PDB file of C-alpha atoms and ligand atoms in Angstrom:
ATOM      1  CA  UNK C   1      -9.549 -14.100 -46.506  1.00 53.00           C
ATOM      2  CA  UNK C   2      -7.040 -15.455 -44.013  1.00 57.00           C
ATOM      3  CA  UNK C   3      -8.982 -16.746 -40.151  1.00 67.00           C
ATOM      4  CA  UNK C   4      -6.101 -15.729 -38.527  1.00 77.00           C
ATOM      5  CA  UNK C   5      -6.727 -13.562 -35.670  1.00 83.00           C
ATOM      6  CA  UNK C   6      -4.761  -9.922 -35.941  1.00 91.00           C
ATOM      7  CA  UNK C   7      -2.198  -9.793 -32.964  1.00 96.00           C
ATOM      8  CA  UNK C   8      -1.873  -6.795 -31.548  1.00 97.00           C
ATOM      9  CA  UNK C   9       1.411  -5.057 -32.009  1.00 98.00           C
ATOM     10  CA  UNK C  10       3.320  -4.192 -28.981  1.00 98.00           C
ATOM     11  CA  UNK C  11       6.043  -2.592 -27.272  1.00 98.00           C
ATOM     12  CA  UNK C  12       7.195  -3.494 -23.824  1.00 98.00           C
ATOM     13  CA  UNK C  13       8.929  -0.674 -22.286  1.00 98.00           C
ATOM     14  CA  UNK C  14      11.550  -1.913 -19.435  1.00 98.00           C
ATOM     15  CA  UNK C  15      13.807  -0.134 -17.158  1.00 98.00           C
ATOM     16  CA  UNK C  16      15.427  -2.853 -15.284  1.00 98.00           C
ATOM     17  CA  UNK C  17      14.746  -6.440 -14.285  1.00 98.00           C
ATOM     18  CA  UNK C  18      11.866  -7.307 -16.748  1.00 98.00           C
ATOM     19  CA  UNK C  19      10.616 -10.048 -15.077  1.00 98.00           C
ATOM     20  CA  UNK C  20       7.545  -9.359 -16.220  1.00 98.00           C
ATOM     21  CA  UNK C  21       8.650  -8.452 -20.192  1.00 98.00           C
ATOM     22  CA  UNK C  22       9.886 -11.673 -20.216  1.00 98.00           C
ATOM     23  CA  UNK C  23       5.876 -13.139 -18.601  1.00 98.00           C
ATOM     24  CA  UNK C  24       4.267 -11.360 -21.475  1.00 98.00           C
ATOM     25  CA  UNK C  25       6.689 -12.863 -24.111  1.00 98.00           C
ATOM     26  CA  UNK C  26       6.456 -16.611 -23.060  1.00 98.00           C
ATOM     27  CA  UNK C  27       2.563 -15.888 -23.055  1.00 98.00           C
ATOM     28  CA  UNK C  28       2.971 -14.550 -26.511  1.00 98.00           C
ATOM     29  CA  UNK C  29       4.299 -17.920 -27.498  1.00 98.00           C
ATOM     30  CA  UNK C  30       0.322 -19.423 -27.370  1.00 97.00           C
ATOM     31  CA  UNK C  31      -1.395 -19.230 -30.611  1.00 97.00           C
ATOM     32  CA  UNK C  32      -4.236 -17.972 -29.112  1.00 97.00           C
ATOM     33  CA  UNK C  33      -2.396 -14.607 -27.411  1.00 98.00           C
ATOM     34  CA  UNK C  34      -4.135 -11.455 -28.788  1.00 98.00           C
ATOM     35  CA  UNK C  35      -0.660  -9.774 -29.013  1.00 98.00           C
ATOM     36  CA  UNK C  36       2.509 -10.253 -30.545  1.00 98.00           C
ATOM     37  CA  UNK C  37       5.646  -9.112 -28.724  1.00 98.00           C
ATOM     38  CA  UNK C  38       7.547  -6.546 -31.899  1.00 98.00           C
ATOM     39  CA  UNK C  39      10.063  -4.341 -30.077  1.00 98.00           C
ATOM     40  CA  UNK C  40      11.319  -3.847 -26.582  1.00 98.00           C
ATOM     41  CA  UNK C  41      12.590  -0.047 -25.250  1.00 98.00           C
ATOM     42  CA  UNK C  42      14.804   0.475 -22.548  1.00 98.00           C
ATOM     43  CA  UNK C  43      15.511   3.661 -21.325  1.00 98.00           C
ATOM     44  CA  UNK C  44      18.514   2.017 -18.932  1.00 98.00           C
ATOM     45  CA  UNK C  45      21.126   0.856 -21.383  1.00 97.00           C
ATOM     46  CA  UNK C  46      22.070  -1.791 -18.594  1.00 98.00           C
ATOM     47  CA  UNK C  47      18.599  -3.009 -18.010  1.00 98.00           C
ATOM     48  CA  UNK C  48      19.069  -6.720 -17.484  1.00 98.00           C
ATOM     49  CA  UNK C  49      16.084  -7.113 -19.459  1.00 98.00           C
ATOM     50  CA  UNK C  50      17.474  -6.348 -22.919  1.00 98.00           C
ATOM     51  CA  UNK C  51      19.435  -9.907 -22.402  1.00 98.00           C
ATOM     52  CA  UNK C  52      16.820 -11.561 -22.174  1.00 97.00           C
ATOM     53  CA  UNK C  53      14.483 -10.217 -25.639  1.00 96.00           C
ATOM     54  CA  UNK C  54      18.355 -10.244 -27.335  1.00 96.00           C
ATOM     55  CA  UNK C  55      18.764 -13.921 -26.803  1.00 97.00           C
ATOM     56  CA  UNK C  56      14.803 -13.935 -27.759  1.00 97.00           C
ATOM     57  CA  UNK C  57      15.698 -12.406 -30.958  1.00 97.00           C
ATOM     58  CA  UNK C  58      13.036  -9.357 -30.240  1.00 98.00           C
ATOM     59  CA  UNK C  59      14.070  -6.338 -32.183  1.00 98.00           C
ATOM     60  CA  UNK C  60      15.640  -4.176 -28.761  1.00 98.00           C
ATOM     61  CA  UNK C  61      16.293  -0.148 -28.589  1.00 98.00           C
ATOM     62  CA  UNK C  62      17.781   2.073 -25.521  1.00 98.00           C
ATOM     63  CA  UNK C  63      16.745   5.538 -25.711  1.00 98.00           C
ATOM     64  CA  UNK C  64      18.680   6.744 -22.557  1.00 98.00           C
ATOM     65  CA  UNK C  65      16.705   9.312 -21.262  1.00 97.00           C
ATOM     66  CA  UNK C  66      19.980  11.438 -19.889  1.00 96.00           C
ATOM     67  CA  UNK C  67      21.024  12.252 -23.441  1.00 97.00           C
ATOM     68  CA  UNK C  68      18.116  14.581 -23.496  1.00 98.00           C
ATOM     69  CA  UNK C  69      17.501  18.204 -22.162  1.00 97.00           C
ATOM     70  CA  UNK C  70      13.928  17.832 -21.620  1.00 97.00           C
ATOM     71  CA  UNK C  71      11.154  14.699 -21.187  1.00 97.00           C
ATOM     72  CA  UNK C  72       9.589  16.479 -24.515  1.00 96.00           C
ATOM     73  CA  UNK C  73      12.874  15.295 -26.801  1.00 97.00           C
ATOM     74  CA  UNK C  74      13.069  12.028 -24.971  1.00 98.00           C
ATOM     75  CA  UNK C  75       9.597  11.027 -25.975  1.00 98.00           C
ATOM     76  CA  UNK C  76       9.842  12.132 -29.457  1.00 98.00           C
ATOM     77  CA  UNK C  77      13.071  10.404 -29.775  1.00 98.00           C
ATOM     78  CA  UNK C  78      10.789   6.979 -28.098  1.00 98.00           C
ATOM     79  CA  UNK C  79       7.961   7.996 -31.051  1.00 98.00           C
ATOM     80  CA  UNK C  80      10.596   8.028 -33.684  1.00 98.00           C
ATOM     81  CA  UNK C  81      11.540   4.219 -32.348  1.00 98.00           C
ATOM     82  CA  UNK C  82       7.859   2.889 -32.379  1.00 98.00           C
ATOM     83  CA  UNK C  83       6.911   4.656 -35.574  1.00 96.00           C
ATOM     84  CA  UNK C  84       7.671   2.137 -38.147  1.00 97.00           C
ATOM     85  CA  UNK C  85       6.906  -0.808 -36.130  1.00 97.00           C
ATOM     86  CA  UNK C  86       2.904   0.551 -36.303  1.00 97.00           C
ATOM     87  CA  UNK C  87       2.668  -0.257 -32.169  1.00 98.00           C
ATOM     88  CA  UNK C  88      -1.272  -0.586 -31.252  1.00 97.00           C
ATOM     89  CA  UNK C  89      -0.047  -1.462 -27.198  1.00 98.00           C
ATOM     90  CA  UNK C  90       2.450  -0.227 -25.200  1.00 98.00           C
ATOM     91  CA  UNK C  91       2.759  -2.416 -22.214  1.00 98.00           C
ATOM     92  CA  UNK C  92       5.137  -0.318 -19.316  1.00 98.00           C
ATOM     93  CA  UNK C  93       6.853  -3.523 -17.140  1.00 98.00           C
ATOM     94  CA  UNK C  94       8.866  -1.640 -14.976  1.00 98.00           C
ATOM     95  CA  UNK C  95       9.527   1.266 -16.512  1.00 98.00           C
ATOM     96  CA  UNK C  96      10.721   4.265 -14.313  1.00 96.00           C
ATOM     97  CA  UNK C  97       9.672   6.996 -16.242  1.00 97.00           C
ATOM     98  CA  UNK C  98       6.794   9.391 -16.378  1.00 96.00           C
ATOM     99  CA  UNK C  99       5.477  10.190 -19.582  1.00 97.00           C
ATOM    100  CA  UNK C 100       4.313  13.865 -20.458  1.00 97.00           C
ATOM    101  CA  UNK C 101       0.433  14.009 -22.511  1.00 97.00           C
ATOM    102  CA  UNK C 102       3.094  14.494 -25.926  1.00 97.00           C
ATOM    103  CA  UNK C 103       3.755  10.399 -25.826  1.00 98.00           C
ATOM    104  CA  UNK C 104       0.444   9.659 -24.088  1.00 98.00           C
ATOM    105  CA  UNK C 105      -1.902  11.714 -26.411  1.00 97.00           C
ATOM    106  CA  UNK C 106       0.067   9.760 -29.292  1.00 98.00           C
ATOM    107  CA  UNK C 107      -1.332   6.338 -28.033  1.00 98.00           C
ATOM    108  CA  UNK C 108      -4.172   7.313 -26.018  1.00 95.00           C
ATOM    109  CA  UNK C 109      -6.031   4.439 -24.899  1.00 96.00           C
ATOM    110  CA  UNK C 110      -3.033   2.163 -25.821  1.00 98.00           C
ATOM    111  CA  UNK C 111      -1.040   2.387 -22.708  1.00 98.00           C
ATOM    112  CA  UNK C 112      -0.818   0.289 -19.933  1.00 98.00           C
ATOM    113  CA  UNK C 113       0.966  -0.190 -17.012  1.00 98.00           C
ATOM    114  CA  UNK C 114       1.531  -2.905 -14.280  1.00 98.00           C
ATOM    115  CA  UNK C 115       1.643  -1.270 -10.245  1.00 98.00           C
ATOM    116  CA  UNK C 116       2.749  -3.377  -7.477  1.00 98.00           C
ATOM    117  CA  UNK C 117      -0.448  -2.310  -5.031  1.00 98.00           C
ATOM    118  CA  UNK C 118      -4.290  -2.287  -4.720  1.00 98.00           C
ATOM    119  CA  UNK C 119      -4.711   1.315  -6.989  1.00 98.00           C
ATOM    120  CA  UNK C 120      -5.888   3.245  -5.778  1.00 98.00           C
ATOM    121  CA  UNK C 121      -4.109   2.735  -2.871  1.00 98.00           C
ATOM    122  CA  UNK C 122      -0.374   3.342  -2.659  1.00 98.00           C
ATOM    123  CA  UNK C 123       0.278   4.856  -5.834  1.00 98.00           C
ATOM    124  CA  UNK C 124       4.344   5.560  -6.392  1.00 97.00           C
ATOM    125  CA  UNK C 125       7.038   3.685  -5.021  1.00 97.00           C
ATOM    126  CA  UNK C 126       7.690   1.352  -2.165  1.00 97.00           C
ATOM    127  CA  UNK C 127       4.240   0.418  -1.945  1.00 98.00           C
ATOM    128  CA  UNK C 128       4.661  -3.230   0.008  1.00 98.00           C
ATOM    129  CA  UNK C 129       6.240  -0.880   3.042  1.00 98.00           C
ATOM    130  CA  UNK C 130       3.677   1.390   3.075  1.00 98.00           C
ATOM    131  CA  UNK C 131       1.259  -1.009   2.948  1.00 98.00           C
ATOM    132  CA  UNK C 132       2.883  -3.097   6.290  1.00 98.00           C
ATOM    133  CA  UNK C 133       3.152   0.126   7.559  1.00 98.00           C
ATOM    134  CA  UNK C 134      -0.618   1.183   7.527  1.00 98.00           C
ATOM    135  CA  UNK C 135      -1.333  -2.330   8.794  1.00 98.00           C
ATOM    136  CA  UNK C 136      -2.854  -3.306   6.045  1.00 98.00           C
ATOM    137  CA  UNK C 137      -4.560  -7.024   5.819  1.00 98.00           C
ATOM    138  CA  UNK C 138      -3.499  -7.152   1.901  1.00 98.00           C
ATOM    139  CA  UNK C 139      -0.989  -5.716  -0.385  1.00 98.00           C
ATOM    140  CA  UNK C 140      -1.390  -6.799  -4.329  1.00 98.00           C
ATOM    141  CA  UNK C 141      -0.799  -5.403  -7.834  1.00 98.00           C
ATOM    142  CA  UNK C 142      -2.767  -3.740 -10.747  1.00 98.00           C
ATOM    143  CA  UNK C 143      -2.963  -3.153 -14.448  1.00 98.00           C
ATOM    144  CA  UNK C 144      -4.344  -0.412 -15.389  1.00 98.00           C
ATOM    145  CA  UNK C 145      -4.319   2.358 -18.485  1.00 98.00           C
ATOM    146  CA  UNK C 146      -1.744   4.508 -18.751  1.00 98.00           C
ATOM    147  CA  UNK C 147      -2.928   8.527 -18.132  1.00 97.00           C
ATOM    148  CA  UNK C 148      -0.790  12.049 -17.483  1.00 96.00           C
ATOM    149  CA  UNK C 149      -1.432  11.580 -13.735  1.00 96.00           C
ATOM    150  CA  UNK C 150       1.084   8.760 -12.283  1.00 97.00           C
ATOM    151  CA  UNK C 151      -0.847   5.308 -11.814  1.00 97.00           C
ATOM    152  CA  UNK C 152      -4.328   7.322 -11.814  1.00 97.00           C
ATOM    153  CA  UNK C 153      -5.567   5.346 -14.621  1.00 97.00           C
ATOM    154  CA  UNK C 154      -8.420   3.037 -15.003  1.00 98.00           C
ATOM    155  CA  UNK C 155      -7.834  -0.594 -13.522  1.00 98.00           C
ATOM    156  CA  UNK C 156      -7.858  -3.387 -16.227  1.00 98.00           C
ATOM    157  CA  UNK C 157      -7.895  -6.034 -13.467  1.00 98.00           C
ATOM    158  CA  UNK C 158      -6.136  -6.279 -10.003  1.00 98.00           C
ATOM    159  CA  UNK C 159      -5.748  -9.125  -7.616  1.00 98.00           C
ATOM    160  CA  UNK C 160      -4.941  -9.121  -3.753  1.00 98.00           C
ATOM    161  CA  UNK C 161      -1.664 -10.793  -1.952  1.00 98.00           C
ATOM    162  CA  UNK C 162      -2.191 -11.747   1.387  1.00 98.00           C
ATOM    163  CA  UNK C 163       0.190  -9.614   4.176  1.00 98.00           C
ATOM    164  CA  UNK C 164       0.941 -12.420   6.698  1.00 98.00           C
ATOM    165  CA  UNK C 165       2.487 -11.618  10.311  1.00 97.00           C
ATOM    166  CA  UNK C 166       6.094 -12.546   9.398  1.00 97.00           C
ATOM    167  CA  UNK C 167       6.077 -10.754   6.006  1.00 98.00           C
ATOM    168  CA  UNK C 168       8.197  -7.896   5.261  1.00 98.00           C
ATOM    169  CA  UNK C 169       8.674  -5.547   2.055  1.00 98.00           C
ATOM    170  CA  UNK C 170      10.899  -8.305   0.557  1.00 98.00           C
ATOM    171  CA  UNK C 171       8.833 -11.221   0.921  1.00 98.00           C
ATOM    172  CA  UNK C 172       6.024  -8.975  -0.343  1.00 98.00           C
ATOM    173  CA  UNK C 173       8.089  -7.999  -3.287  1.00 98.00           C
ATOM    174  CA  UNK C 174       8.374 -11.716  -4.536  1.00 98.00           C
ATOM    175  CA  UNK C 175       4.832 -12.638  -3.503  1.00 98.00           C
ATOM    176  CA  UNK C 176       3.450  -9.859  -5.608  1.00 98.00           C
ATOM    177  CA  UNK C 177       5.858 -10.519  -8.691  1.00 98.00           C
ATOM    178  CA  UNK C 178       4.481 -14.291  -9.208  1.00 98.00           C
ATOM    179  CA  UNK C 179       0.818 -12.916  -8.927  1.00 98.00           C
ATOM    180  CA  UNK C 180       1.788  -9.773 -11.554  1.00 98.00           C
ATOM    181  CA  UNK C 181       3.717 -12.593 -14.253  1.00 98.00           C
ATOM    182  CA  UNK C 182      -0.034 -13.649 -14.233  1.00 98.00           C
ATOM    183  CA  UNK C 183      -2.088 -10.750 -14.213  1.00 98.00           C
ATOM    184  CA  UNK C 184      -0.060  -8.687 -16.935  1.00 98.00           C
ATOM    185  CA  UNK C 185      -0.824 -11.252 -19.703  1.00 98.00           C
ATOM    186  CA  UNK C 186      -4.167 -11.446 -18.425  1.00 98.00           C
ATOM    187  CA  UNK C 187      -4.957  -8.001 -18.538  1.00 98.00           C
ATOM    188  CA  UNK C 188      -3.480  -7.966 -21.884  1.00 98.00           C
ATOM    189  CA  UNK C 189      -6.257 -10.234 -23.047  1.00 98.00           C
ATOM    190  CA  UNK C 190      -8.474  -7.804 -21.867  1.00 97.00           C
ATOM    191  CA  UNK C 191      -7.348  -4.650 -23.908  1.00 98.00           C
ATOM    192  CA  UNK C 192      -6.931  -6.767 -27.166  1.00 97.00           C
ATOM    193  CA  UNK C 193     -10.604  -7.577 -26.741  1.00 94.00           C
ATOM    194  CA  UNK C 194     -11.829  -3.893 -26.174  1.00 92.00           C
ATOM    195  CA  UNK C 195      -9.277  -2.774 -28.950  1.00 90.00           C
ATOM    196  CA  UNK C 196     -10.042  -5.869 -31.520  1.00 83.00           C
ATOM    197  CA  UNK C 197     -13.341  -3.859 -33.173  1.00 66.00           C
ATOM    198  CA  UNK C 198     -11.125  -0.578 -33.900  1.00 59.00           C
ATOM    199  CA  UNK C 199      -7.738  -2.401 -35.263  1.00 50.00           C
ATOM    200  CA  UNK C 200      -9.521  -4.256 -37.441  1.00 53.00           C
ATOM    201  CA  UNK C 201     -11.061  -1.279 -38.686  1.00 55.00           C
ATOM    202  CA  UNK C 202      -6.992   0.451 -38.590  1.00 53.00           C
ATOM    203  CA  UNK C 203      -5.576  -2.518 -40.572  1.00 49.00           C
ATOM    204  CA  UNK C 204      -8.054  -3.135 -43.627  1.00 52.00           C
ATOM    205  CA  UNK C 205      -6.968   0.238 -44.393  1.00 49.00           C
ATOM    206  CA  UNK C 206      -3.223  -0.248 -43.231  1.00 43.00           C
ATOM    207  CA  UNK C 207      -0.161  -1.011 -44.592  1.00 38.00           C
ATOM    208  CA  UNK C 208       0.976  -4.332 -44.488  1.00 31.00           C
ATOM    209  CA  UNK C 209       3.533  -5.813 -42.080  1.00 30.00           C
ATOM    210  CA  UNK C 210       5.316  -6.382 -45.140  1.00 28.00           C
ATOM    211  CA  UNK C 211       5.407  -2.895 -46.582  1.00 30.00           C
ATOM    212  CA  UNK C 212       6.576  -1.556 -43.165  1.00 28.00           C
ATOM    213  CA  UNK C 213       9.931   0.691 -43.608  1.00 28.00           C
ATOM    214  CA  UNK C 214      13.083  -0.529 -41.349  1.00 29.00           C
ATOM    215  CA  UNK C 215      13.841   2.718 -38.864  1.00 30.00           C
ATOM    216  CA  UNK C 216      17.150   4.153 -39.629  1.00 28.00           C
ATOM    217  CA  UNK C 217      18.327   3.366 -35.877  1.00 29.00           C
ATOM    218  CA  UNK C 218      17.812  -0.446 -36.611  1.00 30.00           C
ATOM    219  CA  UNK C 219      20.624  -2.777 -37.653  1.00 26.00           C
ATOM    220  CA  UNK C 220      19.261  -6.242 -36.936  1.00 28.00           C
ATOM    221  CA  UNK C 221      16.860  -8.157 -35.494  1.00 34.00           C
ATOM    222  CA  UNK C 222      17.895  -9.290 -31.992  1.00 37.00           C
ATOM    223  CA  UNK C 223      20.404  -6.661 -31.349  1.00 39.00           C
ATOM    224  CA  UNK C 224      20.526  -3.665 -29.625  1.00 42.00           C
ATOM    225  CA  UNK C 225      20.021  -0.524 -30.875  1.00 49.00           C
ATOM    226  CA  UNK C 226      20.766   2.997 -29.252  1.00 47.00           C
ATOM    227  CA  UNK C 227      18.566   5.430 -30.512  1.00 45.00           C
ATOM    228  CA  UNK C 228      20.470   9.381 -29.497  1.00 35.00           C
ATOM    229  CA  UNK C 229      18.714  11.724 -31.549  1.00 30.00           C
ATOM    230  CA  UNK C 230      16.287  10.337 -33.967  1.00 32.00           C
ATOM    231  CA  UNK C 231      13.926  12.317 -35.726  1.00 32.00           C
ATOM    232  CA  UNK C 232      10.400  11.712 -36.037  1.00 31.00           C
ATOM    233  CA  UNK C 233       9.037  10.715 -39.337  1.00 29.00           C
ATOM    234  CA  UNK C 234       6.422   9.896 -41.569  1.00 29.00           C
ATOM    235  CA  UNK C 235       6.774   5.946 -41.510  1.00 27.00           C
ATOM    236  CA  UNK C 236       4.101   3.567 -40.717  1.00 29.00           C
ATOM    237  CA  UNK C 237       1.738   5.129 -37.744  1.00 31.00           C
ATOM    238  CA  UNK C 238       1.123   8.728 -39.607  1.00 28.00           C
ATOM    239  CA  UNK C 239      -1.579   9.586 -36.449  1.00 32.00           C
ATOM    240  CA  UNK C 240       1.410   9.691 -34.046  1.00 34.00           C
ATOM    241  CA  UNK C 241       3.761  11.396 -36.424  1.00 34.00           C
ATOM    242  CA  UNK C 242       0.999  14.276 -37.173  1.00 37.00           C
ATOM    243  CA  UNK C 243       0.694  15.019 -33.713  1.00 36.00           C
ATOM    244  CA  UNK C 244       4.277  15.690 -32.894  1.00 38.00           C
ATOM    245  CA  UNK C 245       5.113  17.375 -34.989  1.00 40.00           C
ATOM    246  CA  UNK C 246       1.968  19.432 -34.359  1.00 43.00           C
ATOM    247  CA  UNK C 247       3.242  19.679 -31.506  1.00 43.00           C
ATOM    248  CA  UNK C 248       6.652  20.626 -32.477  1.00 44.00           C
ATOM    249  CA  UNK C 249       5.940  23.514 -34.363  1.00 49.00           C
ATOM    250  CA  UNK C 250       3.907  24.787 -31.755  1.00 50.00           C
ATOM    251  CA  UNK C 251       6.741  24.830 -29.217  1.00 46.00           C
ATOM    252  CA  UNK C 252       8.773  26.941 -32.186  1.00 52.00           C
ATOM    253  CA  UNK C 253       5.948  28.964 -33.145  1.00 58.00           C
ATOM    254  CA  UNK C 254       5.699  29.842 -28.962  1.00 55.00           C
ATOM    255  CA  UNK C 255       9.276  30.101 -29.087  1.00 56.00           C
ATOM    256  CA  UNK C 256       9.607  32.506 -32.207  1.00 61.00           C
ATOM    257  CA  UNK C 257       7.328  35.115 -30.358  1.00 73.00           C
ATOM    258  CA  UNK C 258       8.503  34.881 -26.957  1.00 68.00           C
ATOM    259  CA  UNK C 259      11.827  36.173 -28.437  1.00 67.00           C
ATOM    260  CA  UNK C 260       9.995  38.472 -30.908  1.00 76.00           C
ATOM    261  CA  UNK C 261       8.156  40.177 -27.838  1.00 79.00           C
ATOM    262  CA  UNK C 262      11.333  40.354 -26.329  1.00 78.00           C
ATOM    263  CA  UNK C 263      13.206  41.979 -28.962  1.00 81.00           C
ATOM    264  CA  UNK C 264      10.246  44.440 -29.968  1.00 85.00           C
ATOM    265  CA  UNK C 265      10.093  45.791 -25.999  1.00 84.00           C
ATOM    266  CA  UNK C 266      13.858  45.945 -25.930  1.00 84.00           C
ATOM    267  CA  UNK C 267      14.229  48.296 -29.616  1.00 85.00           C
ATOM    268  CA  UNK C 268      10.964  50.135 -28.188  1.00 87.00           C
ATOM    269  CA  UNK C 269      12.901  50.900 -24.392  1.00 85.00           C
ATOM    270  CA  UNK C 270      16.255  51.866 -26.267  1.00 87.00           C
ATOM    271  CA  UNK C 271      13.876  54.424 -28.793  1.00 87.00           C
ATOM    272  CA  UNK C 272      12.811  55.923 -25.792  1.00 86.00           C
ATOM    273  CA  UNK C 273      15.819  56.343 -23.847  1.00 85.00           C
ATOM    274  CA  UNK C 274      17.550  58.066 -27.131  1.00 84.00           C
ATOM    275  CA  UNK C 275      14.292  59.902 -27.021  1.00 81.00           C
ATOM    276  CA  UNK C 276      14.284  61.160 -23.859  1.00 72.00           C
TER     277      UNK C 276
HETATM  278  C1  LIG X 301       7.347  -4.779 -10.771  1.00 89.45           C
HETATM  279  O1  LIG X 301       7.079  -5.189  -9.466  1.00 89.45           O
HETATM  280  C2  LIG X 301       6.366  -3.715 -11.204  1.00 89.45           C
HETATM  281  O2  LIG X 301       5.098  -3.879 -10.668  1.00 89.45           O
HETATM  282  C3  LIG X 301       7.015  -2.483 -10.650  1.00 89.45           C
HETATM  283  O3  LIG X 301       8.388  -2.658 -10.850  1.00 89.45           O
HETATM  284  C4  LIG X 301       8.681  -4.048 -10.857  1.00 89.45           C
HETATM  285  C5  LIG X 301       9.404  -4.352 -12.129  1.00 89.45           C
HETATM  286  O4  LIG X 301       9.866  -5.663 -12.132  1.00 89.45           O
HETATM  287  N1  LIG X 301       6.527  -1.323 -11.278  1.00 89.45           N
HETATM  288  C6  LIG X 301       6.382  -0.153 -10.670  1.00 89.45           C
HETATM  289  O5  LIG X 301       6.681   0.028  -9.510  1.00 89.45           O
HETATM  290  C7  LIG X 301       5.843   0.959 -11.547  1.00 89.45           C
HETATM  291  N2  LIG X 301       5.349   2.024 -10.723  1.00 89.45           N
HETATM  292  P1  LIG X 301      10.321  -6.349 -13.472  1.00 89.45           P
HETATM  293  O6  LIG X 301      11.314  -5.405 -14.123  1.00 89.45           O
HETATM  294  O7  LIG X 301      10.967  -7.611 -13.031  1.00 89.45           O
HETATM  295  O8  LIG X 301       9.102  -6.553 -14.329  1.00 89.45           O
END
C-alpha cells in the first residue's frame, strides 16, 4: 500500500488576473499540499491567467460563457470539461460568474470561493469602497463554500486588513490581494482535511488516474482548449453526469408538455369555434 497522501483534485476557475490561481499553484508545489492543481477554466478567453497555467503546463479550457443562450448550457458545457478529470475541489479565484444549483448541486460541498471583504459584510463588488465609505476601521477577505446565494456561504477562514487614514479603494485592493495569496492556500488545507475521510472512501472504489479517459475537447497538456458545445458524458465522475442529465430530461420532459398543453387547448378552441 503506497503512504502517499491522496491530493485532492482541483479546478481553479479564473476570469481575469489570477493572481491568486497562480498562489494556489506555487503552494501546490510543497509535498505536503493536500491538493494537486489538474485543470484551469476560464470563462474569459483573454484572461491573463491562462498564460500563466500554459507556461505551467496545467491542462487549460475557455468555456466562454457568451456562446450560450442560457447559464443552464454554460454549466453543463463547464461539467462536460471537469468530468474526466474526476475534480473533488473547485477553487473560484476570480471568477465573475454566478453559478445556478445545476453546477453547484453537482459538487456540493466542493466549492469554494475567495471574497475580497469581512462576509458577511459587503458581499458583491467593490467592496474596499464601500467599506471606506461606511467608515469602516477594517476591510479584509474571506474563503468560504460556494452556495446558490452569491458569497452567502459558510466562511472557511477570513482575516482583517487594516483601513488606514490615507488609504483608498486601490491601496486596499493590493493590501487585501497579498493577505488573500495567503489565505486561499490556507483555506484549502482546511477543506482537504474535512474532505480527506470521504475521498478516501471515493477513491478505493475509483478509477485510477491512470484509467481516466482524455475529454474530446483536449489536445494537449499545457494548451488551451475552447470548449463550444460539449456534451456531457459518462467519463470519470458518473455522480455529476447522473444529475445532469437528470436534470436535462426534466427540462424536456417540462418542455414536451408545456407545448402539449398548448397544442391540446388550441385543437380543443378551434373544435369549438367549428362547433359553434
Ligand atoms: C480578488 O481580489 C478576489 O478576491 C476577487 O477578485 C480578485 C481576483 O484577482 N473576487 C471577487 O470579487 C469575487 N466576488 P485575481 O484574478 O488576481 O485572483
Amino acid at each position: 500500500m503506497s503512504d502517499t497522501p491522496h491530493k485532492l483534485r482541483t479546478a481553479i476557475f479564473i476570469s481575469g488576473r489570477g493572481s491568486n490561481m497562480k498562489a494556489i499553484v506555487e503552494a501546490a508545489r510543497s509535498p505536503d499540499f493536500p491538493a494537486s492543481i489538474d485543470l484551469i477554466v476560464s470563462n474569459n478567453p483573454d484572461a491573463e491567467g491562462l498564460k500563466f497555467a500554459k507556461l505551467n503546463n496545467i491542462p487549460t479550457y475557455v468555456v466562454p460563457h457568451g456562446n450560450y443562450e442560457t447559464r443552464e448550457d454554460f454549466e453543463t458545457a463547464l461539467l462536460g470539461v471537469l468530468a474526466p478529470y474526476e475534480i473533488e475541489l473547485i477553487c473560484l479565484a476570480g471568477f465573475m460568474r454566478l453559478l445556478t444549483p445545476l453546477f453547484i448541486s453537482a459538487y456540493a460541498g466542493r466549492i469554494i470561493n475567495i471574497h475580497p471583504s469581512l462576509l458577511p459584510l459587503y458581499k458583491g463588488t467593490n467592496t474596499h469602497q464601500r467599506a471606506l465609505d461606511a467608515g469602516e476601521a477594517y476591510t479584509g477577505c474571506s474563503v468560504h463554500y460556494v452556495i446558490p446565494e452569491m458569497d452567502a456561504g459558510d466562511v472557511i477562514l477570513q482575516e482583517k486588513v487594516v483601513i488606514e487614514d490615507n488609504d483608498t479603494a486601490d491601496t486596499l485592493a493590493t493590501k487585501t490581494l497579498a493577505v488573500e495569496h495567503k489565505l486561499y492556500p490556507a483555506a484549502i488545507r482546511i477543506v482537504a482535511d474535512h474532505l480527506s475521510q470521504y475521498t478516501h472512501e471515493e477513491t478505493s472504489n475509483a478509477e485510477t488516474t491512470a484509467q481516466l479517459k482524455k475529454h474530446p475537447f483536449e489536445k494537449s497538456h499545457g494548451g488551451s482548449h475552447m470548449a463550444n458545445a460539449p456534451e456531457t458524458k459518462s467519463h470519470g465522475n458518473i455522480k455529476d453526469t447522473e444529475i445532469v442529465n437528470s436534470w436535462m430530461m426534466w427540462v424536456r420532459f417540462t418542455t414536451v408538455m408545456k407545448y402539449s398543453v398548448i397544442i391540446i387547448a388550441a385543437i380543443l378552441i378551434l373544435m369549438a369555434l367549428v362547433w359553434l
